[in-house]
Coordinates of C-alpha atoms and ligand atoms in Angstrom, one line a residue:
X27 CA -29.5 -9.3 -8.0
X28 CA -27.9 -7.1 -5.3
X29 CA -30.8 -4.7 -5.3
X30 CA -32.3 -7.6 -3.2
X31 CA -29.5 -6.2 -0.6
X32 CA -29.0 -3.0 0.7
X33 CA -26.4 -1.1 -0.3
X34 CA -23.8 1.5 1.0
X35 CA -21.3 2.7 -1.4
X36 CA -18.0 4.2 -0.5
X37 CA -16.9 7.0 -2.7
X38 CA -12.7 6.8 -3.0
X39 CA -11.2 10.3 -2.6
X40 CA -7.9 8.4 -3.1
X41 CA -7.3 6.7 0.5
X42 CA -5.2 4.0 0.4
X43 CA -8.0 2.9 2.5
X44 CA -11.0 2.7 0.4
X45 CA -11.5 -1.4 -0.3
X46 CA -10.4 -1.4 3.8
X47 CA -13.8 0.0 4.6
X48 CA -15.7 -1.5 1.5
X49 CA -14.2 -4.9 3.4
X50 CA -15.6 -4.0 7.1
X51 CA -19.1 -3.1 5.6
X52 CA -19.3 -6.5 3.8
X53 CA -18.6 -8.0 7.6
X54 CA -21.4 -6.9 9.0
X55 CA -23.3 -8.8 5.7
X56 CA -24.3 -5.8 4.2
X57 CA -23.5 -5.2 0.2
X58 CA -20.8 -2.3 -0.3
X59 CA -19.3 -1.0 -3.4
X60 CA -16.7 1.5 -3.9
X61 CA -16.7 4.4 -6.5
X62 CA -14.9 7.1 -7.5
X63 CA -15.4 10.3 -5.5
X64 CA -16.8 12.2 -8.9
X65 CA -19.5 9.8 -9.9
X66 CA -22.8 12.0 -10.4
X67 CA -25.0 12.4 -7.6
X68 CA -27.6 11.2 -10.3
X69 CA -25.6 7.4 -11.0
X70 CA -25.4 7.4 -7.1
X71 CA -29.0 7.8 -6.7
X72 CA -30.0 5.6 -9.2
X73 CA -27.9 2.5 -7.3
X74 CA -30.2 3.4 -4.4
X75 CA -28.0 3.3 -1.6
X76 CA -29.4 3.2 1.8
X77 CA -25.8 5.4 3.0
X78 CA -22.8 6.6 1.7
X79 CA -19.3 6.7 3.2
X80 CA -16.8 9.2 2.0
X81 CA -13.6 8.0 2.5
X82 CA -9.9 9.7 3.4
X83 CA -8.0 11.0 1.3
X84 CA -4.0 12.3 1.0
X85 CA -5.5 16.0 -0.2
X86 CA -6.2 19.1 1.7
X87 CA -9.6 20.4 1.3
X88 CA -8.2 24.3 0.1
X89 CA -5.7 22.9 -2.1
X90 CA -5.6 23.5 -5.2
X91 CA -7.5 20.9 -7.4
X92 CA -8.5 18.9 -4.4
X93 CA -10.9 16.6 -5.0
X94 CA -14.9 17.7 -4.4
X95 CA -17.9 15.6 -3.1
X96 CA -20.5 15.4 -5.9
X97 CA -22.5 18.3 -5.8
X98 CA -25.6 18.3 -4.3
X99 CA -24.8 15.3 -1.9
X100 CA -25.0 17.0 1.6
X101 CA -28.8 18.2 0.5
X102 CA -29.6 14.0 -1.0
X103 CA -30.9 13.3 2.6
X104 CA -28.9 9.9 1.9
X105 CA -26.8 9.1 5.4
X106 CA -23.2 9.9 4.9
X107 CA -20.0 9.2 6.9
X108 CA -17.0 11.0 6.2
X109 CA -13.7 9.4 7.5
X110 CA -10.6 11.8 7.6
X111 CA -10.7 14.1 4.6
X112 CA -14.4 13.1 3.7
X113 CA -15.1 14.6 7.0
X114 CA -13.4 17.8 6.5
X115 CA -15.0 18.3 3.1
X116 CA -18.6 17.8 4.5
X117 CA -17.7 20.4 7.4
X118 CA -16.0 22.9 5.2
X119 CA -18.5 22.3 2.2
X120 CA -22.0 23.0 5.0
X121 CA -20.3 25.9 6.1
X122 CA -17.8 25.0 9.2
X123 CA -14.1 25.7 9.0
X124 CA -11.2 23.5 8.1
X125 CA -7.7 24.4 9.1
X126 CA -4.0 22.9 8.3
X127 CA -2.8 21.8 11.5
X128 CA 0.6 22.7 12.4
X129 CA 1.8 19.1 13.1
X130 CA 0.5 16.2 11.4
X131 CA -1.1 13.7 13.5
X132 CA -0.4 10.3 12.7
X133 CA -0.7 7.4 14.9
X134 CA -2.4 5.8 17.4
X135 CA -4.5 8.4 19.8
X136 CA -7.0 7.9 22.7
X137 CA -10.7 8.7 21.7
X138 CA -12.9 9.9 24.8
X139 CA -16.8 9.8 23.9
X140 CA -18.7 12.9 24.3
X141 CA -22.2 11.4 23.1
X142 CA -23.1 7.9 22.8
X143 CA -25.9 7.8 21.0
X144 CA -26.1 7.6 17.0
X145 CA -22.6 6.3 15.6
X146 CA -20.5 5.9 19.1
X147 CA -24.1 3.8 20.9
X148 CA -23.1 1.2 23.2
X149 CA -19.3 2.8 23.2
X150 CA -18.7 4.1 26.2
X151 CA -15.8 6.9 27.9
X152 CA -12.8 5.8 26.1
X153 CA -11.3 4.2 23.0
X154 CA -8.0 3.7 21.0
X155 CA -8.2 5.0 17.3
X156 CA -6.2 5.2 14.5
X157 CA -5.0 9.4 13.3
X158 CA -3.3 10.4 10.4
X159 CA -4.3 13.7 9.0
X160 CA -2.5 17.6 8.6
X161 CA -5.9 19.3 8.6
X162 CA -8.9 19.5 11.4
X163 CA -12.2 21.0 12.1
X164 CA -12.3 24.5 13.7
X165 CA -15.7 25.5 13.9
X166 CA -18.6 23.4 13.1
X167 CA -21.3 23.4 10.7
X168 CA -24.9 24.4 12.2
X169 CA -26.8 21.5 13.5
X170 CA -24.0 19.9 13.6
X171 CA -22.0 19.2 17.8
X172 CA -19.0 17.9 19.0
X173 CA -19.4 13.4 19.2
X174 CA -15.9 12.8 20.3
X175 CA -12.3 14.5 20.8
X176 CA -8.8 13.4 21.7
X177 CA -5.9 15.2 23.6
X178 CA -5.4 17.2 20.3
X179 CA -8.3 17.1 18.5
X180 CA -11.4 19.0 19.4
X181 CA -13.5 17.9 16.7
X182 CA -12.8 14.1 16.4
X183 CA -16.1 13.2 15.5
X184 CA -19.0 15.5 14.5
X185 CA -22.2 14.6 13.6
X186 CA -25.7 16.2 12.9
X187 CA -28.4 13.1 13.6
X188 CA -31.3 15.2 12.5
X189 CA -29.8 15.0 8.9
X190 CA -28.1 12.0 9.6
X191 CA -24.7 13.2 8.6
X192 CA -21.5 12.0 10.7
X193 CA -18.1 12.2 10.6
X194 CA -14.7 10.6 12.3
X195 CA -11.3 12.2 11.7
X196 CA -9.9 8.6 12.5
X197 CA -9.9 6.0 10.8
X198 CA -12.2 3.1 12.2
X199 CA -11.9 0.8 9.1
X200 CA -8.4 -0.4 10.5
X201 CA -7.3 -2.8 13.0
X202 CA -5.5 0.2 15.2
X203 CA -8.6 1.3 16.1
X204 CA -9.8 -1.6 17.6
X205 CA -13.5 -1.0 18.0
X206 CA -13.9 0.7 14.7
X207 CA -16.0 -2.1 13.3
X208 CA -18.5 -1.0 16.1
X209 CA -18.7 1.8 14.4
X210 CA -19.1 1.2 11.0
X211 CA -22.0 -1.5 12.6
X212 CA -23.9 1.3 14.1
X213 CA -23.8 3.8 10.9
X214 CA -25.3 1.0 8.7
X215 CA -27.8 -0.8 10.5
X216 CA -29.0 2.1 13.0
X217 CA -28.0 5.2 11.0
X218 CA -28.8 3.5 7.4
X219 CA -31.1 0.9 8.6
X220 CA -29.6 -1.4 6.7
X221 CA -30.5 -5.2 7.0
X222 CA -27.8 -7.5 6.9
X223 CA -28.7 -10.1 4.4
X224 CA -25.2 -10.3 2.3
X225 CA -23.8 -13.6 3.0
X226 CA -22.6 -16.4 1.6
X227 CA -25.8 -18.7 1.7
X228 CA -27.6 -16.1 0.1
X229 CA -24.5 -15.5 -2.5
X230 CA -24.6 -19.3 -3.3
X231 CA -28.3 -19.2 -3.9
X232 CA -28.8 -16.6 -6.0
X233 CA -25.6 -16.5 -8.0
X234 CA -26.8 -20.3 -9.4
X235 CA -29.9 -18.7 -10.0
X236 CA -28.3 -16.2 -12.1
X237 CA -25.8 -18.5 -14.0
X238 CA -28.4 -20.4 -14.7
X239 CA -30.7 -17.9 -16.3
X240 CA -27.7 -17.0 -18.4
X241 CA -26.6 -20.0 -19.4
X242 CA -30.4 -22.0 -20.4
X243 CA -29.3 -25.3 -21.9
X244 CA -25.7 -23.8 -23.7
X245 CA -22.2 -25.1 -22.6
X246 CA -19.5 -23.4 -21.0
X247 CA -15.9 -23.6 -20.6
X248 CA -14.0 -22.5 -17.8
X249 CA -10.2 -22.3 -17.3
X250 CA -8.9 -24.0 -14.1
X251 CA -5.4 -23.2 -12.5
X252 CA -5.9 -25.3 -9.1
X253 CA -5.9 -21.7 -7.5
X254 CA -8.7 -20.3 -5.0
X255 CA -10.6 -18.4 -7.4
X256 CA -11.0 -20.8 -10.3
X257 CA -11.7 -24.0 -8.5
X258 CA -14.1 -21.7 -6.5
X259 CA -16.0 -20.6 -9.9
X260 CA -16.0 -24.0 -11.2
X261 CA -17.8 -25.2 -8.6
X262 CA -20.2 -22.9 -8.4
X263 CA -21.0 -23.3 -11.9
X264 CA -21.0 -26.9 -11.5
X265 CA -23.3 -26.2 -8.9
X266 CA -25.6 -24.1 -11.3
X267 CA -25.5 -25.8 -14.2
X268 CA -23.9 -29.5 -13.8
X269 CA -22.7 -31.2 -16.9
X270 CA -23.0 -27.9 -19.3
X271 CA -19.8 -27.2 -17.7
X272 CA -16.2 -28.3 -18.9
X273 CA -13.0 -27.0 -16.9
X274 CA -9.9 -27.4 -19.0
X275 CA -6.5 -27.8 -17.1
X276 CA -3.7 -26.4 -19.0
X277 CA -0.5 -28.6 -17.2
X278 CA 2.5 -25.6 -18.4
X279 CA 5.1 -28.4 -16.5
X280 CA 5.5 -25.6 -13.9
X281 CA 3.6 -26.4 -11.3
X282 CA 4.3 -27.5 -7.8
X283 CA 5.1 -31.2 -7.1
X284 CA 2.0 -33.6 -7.1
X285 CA -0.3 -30.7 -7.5
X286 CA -1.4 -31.7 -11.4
X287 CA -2.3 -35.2 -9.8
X288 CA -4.1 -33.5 -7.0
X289 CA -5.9 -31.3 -9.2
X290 CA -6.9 -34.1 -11.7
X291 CA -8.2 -36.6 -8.6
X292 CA -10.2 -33.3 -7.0
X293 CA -12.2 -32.9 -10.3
X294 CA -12.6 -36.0 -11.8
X295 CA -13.5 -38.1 -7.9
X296 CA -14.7 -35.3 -5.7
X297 CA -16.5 -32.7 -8.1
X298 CA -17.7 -35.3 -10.7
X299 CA -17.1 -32.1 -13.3
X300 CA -16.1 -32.9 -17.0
X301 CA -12.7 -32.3 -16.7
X302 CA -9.8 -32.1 -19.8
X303 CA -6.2 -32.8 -18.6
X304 CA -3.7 -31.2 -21.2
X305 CA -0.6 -31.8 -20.4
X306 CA 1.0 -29.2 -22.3
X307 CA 4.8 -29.5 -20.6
X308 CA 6.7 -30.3 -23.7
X309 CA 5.6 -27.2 -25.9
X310 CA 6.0 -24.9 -22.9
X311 CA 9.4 -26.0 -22.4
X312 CA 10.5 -25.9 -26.2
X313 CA 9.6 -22.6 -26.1
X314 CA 12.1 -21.7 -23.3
X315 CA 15.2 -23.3 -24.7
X316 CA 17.9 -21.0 -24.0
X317 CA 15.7 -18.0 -22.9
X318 CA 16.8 -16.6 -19.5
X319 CA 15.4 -13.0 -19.9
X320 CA 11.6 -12.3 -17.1
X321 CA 9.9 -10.4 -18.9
X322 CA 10.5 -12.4 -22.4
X323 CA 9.7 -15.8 -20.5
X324 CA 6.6 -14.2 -19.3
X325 CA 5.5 -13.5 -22.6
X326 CA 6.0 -16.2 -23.8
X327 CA 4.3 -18.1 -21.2
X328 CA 1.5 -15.7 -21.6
X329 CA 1.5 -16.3 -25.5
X330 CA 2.0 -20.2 -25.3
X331 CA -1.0 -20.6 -22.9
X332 CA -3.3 -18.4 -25.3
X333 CA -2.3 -20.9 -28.1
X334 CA -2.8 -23.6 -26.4
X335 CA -6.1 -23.2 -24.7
X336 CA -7.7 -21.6 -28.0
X337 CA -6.4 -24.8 -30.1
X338 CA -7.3 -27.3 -27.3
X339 CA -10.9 -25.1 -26.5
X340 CA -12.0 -25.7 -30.8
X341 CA -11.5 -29.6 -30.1
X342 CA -14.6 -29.5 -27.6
X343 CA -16.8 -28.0 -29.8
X344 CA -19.1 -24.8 -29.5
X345 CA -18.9 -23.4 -26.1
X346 CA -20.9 -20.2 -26.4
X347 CA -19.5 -19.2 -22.6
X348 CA -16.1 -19.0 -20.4
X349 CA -16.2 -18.8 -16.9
X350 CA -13.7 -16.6 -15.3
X351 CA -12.4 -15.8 -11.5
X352 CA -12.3 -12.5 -11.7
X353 CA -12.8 -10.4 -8.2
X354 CA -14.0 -7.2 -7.3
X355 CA -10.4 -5.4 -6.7
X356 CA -10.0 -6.8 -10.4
X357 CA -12.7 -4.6 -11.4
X358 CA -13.0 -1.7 -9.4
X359 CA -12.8 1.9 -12.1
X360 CA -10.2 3.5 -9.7
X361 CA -10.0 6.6 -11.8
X362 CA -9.3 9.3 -9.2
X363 CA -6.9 11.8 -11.5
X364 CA -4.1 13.0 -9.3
X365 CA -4.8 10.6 -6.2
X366 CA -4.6 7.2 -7.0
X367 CA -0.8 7.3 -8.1
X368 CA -0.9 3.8 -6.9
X369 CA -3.5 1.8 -8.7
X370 CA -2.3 3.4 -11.8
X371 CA 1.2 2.2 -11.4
X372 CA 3.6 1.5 -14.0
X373 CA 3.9 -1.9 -15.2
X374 CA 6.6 -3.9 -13.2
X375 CA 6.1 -7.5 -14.5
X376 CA 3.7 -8.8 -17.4
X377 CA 1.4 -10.5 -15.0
X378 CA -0.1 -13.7 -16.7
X379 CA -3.0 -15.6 -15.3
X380 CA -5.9 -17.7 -16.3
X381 CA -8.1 -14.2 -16.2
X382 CA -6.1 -13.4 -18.9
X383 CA -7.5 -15.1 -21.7
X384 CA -7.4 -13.8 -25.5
X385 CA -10.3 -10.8 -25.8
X386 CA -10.9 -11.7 -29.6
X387 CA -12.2 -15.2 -28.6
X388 CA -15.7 -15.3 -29.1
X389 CA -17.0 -16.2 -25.7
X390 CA -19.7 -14.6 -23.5
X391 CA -18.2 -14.3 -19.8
X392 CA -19.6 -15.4 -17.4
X393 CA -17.4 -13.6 -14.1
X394 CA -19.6 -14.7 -10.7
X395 CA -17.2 -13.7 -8.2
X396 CA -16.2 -10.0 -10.0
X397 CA -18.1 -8.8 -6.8
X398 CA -16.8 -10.7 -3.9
X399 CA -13.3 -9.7 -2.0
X400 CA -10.6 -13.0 -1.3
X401 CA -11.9 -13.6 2.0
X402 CA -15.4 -13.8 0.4
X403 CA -14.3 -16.3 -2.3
X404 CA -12.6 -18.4 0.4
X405 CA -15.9 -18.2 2.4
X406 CA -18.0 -19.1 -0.4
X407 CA -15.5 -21.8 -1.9
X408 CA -16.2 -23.5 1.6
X409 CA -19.4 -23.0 1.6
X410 CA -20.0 -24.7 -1.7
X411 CA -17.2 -28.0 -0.5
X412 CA -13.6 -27.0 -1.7
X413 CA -11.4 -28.7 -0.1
X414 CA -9.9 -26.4 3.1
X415 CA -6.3 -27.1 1.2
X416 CA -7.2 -24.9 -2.0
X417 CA -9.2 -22.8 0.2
X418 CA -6.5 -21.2 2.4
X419 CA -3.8 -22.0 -0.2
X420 CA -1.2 -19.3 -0.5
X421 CA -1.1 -17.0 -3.9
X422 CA 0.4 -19.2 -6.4
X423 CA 1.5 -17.1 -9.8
X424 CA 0.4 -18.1 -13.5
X425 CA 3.7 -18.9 -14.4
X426 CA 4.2 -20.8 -11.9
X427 CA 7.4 -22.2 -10.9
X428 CA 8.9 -21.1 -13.9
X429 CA 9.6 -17.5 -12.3
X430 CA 11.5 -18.6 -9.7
X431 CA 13.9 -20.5 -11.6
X432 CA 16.0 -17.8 -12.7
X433 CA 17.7 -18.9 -15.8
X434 CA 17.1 -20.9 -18.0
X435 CA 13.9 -23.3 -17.1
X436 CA 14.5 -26.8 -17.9
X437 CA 12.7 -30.2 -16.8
X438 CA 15.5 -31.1 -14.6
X439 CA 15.6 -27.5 -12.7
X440 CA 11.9 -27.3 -12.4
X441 CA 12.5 -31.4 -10.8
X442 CA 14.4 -29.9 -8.2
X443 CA 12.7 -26.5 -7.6
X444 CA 9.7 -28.7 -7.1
X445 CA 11.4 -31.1 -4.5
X446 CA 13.0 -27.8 -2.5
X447 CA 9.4 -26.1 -2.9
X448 CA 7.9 -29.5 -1.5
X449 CA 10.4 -29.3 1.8
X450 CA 9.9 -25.4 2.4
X451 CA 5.9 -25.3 2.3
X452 CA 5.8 -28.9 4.5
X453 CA 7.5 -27.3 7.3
X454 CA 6.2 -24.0 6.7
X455 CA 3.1 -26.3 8.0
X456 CA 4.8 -28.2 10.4
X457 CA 5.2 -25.1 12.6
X458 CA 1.6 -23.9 12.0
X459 CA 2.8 -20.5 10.2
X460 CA 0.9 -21.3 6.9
X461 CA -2.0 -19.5 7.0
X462 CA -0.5 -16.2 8.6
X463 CA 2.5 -15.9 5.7
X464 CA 1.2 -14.7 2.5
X465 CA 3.7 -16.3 0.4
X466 CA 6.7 -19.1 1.5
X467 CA 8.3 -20.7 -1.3
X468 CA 12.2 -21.3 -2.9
X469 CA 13.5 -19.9 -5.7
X470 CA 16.3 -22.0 -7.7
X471 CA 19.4 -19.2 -8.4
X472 CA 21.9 -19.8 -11.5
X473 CA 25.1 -20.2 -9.7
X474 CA 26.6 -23.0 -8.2
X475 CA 28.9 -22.9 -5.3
X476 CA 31.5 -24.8 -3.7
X477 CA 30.6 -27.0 -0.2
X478 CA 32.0 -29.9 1.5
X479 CA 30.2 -33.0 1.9
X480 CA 31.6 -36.2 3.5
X481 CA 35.4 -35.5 2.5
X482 CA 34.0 -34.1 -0.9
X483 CA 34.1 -31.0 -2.5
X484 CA 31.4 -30.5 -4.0
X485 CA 30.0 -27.9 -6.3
X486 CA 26.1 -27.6 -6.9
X487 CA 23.1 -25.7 -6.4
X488 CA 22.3 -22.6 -4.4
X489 CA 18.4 -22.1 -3.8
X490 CA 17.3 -19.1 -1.9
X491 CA 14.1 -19.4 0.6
X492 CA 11.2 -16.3 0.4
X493 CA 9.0 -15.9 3.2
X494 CA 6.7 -12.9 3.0
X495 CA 4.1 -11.2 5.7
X496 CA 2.0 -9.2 3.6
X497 CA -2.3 -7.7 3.3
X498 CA -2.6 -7.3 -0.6
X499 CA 1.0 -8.4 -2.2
X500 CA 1.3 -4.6 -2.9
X501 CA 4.2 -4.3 -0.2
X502 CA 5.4 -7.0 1.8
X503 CA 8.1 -7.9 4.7
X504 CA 10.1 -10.6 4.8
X505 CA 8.5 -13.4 8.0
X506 CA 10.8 -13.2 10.4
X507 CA 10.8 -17.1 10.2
X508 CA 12.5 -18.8 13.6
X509 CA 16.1 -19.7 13.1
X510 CA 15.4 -23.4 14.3
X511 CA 12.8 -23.6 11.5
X512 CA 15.3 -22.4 8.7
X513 CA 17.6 -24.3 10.1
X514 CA 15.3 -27.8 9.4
X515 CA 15.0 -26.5 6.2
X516 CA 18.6 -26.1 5.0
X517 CA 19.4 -29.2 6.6
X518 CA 16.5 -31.3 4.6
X519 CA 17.8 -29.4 1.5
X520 CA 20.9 -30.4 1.7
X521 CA 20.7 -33.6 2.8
X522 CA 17.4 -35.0 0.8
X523 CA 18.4 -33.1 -2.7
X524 CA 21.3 -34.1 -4.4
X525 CA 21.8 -31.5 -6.5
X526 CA 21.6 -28.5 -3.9
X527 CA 24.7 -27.9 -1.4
X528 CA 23.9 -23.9 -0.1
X529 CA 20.7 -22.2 1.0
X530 CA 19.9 -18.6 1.3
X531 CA 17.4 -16.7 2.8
X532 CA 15.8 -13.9 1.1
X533 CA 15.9 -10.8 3.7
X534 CA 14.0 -7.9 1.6
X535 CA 11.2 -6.3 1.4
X536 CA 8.7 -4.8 -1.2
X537 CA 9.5 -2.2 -1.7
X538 CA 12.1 -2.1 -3.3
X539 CA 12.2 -5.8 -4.4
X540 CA 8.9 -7.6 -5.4
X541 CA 7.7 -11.1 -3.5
X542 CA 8.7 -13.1 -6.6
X543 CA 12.2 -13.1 -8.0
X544 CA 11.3 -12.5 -11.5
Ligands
XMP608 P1 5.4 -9.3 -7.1 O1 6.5 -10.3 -7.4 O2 5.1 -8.4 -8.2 O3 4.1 -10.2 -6.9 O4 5.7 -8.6 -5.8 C1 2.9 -9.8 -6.3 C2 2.0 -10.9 -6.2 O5 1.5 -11.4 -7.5 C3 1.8 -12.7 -7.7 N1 2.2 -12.9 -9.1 C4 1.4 -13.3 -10.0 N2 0.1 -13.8 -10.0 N3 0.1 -14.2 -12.3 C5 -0.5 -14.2 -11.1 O6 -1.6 -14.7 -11.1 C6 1.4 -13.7 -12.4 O7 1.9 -13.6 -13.5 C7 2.0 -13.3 -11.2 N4 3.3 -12.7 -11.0 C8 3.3 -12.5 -9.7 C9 3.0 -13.0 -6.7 O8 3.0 -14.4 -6.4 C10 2.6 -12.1 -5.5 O9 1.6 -12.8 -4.8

C-alpha cells in the first residue's frame, strides 16, 4: 500500500528528535518512516525512498563507538538531509573536517541566508533557528559551499545540489525554529520531488481496501475502550467490512461517570456496529478487596481483563481476527545500542491497555493505524465521523479510575472519584483549557482530614487535583491552572460532594513524579 506514496525515511542516530521530524514530513502529506541509523543500505534501498533524512544525535562524530551512517549512503545518489550530528557525519565522512567546539551552542540563534535556492528557496536574509550541538564544520567537503551561517557558526547549512546532499546544524523540525517546516517542504518536494499524496482521504480509502482484502467474508472482534484509538479502529473497520465486525466493551467499573452509557449509545445509535456490553464491575472489584499495593492492582487488572475478554470472546463464536489500535510510536524498532537510553527505559508502571491482549490467543491481527501518529488518528477518526468528544479526548489509562484511587478501590470511592472527576474536567471546559492540557483529572488520596462546615467538624475526604502540560506523556509540567479556576473547583467539591471537605493541588512535575499517581 504505501508504495502508492512516496517515501522519505529518517534514519534515528538517537535524537530525541527523530518521530519530531518523521511528524513534519507527514505535514506536508508525504509518507515518512523512521529507522534505525544501522539498517543496511540494501533494506533502505529496497523501501525505495525518494530521500533520506539523518537525524541528530547526542554523539560526537570522533568518539569512540559513535554511531556510523550505513556504508555506501553518500555514493546511493538518494537525496539526504543531515540535521545536527547527521550533518557532521556526512561532512566528516566526504572528506570535510568536524571539530568539538569549545562552548556548546544550545538555544535559540539568528540564521542569515547565504543562498536561497535549493533547501532555503523562497527564505530570504534572516531567520530564527533552533542550536544545540558541541561540534561544527571546519572545512567543507568538495562540491560542497557554505548555504547559511549564524554569529557563531560558519557552516550552518552546507549543501552540494549537484549531488543533492544538504545539511542544517539546526534543528528545523521544532517549533523554535519557526520556519523549519519551510524547510523540510522544500527538501521533499523540490529536492526529493516528492508528491504529496499522504492524507487522510487517501488513508481512509485504501486502508478499507486492505481490511477488506484481509478479512473476505470472516468475522472479527475488536476490543473497545471509549478511547481515541479504538473507537477510531472500530470504525474504520466498520467502515470496511460492516456487520463482520463485533466490538466488545469490557465495563472494569472504573470508568469515568456516564461514559459506559455514552459509549453504549455511540455504538449501538450512531455507528449501528454489533456491539457486546459486559459489565464486568463486580468481578473486577472482588478481585481488589483489600489490595492497596500499584503495581499488584495493576496486575491484577491486567490479568482480570485477559480472563474476562477471552471467556466472554469464546461465547461469540469463531472470530478468526482482532482488531487492535496500535500506532506507529507503538511499533517503531528503536534499537540504537548506546543512544536511545530513553526508549529502552526501565519499567516504571505495568502499563495495561486494550493493545494488550493475551499473545497465545489464536487471532490474526488486524492493526490499521500501527502507521499513523495521534494527530493522524484524530484526523482520520474525524474524517471517518467520530464524534469531536472522543476525538480530542484527553489520554485516559487502561485502568482507569482505579489508579487514582490510592488505596483500596471500592464502589463507593470510585462513586465519588467519578463525581470529583466529573466537576474537574467540566470546568477544565468551562474555561476553554481542554484541548491545550494533556491530562486534568482528580485523584482520591487515603486520608481524611479535619474541616469545619456550618458549626461542624467534620472529618472526610481529601482529593488532590492533577493538571499536566505535556507533548508525549514522557515528561510533563504541572498547568499553571488560574487561581480563580481552582478556586471554582474546590468550592464545587466541597460544597456538591458530601464525602470530600479538602482539596489539593498536585504541583510536580515528570520527572521525578509520573502524570498518574499510581
Ligand atoms: P505516567 O503516570 O507513567 O503516565 O507518567 C504516562 C501516560 O500514560 C498513561 N497511562 C496509561 N495508559 N494504560 C494506558 O493506556 C495504562 O496502564 C496507563 N498508565 C498510565 C497516563 O495517563 C499518562 O498519559
Amino acid at each position: 500500500m504505501y508504495q502508492k506514496h512516496d517515501l522519505i525515511i529518517v534514519l534515528d542516530f538517537g535524537a530525541q528528535y527523530s518521530l519530531l521530524i518523521a511528524r513534519r514530513v507527514r505535514e506536508c502529506n508525504v509518507y515518512c518512516e523512521v529507522l534505525p541509523y544501522d539498517t543496511p543500505l540494501d533494506e533502505l534501498k529496497a523501501r525505495n525512498p525518494k530521500g533520506i533524512i539523518l537525524s541528530g544525535g547526542p554523539a560526537s562524530v570522533y568518539e569512540k563507538g559513535a554511531p556510523q551512517a550505513p556504508a555506501g549512503i553518500w555514493e546511493s545518489g538518494i537525496p539526504l538531509l543531515g540535521i545536527c550530528y547527521g550533518m557532521q557525519l556526512l561532512a566528516r565522512d566526504m572528506g570535510g573536517e568536524v571539530k568539538g567546539g569549545k562552548k556548546r551552542e544550545y538555544g535559540k540563534a539568528e540564521l542569515e541566508i547565504d543562498d536561497e535556492s535549493s533547501i532555503f528557496a523562497g527564505l530570504d536574509g534572516k531567520m530564527q533557528c533552533w542550536m544545540s550541538h558541541g561540534d561544527t564544520v571546519m572545512t567543507l567537503p568538495r562540491g560542497f559551499s557554505q548555504l547559511a551561517h549564524t554569529a557563531t557558526t560558519k557552516n550552518a547549512s552546507i549543501g552540494n545540489p549537484a549531488k543533492k546532499i544538504f545539511g542544517v546544524q539546526f534543528h528545523p523540525e521544532v517549533v523554535h525554529t519557526p520556519k523549519g517546516l519551510e524547510i523540510i517542504k522544500n527538501f521533499v518536494y523540490i529536492i526529493c520531488e516528492c508528491k504529496p499524496t499522504w492524507t487522510t482521504a487517501n488513508f481512509v480509502e485504501e486502508s478499507v481496501n486492505e481490511i477488506k482484502a484481509k478479512i473476505g467474508k470472516e468475522k472479527i472482534l475488536c476490543a473497545l475502550s471509549g478511547g481515541v484509538d479504538s473507537t477510531t479502529v472500530s470504525a474504520l473497520v466498520s467502515k470496511a467490512v460492516g456487520d463482520q465486525l463485533t466490538c466488545m466493551f469490557i465495563d472494569q467499573g472504573f470508568m469515568r461517570k456516564n461514559e459506559a452509557r455514552k459509549i453504549n449509545e455511540l455504538f449501538t445509535n450512531r455507528f449501528k456496529i454489533n456491539f457486546v456490553h459486559i459489565d464486568a464491575s463486580k468481578r473486577f472489584f472482588e478481585k481488589l478487596k483489600g489490595v492497596t499495593d500499584p503495581e499488584q492492582k495493576r496486575k491484577l487488572i491486567g490479568t482480570e481483563f485477559i480472563r474476562t475478554f477471552e471467556e466472554e470472546a469464546k461465547k461469540l463464536g469463531h472470530m478468526p481476527f482482532l482488531a487492535q489500535g496500535t500506532l506507529y510510536p507503538d511499533v517503531i524498532e528503536s534499537a540504537v545500542p548506546g543512544t536511545t537510553e530513553g526508549k529502552a527505559a526501565k519499567k516504571i508502571k505495568t502499563h495495561h491497555n486494550v493493545g494488550g491482549l493475551p499473545e497465545d490467543m489464536e487471532f490474526k491481527i488486524v492493526e490499521p493505524l500501527r502507521k499513523l501518529f495521534k494527530d493522524e488518528v484524530r484526523a482520520l477518526g474525524k474524517e471517518i465521523g467520530v464524534p469531536e468528544e472522543i476525538v480530542s479526548r484527553q489520554p485516559f489509562p487502561g485502568p482507569g479510575l482505579a489508579i487514582r484511587i490510592i488505596g483500596e478501590v471500592t464502589p463507593e470511592r470510585v462513586k465519588i472519584l467519578q463525581e470529583v472527576d466529573d466537576i474537574v474536567v467540566g470546568e477544565i471546559k468551562n474555561a476553554g483549557l481542554y484541548k491545550e492540557i494533556w491530562q486534568s483529572f482528580a485523584v482520591l488520596l487515603p486520608i481524611r482530614t479535619v474541616g469545619v462546615m456550618g458549626d461542624k467538624r467534620t472529618y472526610l475526604n481529601t482529593v488532590a487535583i492533577r493538571a499536566v502540560t505535556s507533548k508525549d506523556a514522557m515528561t510533563a509540567d504541572w498547568a499553571r491552572l488560574p487561581y480563580d479556576l481552582l478556586e471554582t473547583m474546590s468550592n464545587r467539591i466541597v460544597n456538591e460532594i458530601p464525602e470530600v471537605n479538602r482539596v489539593v493541588y498536585d504541583i510536580s512535575s515528570k520527572p521525578p513524579s509520573t502524570i498518574e499517581w499510581e
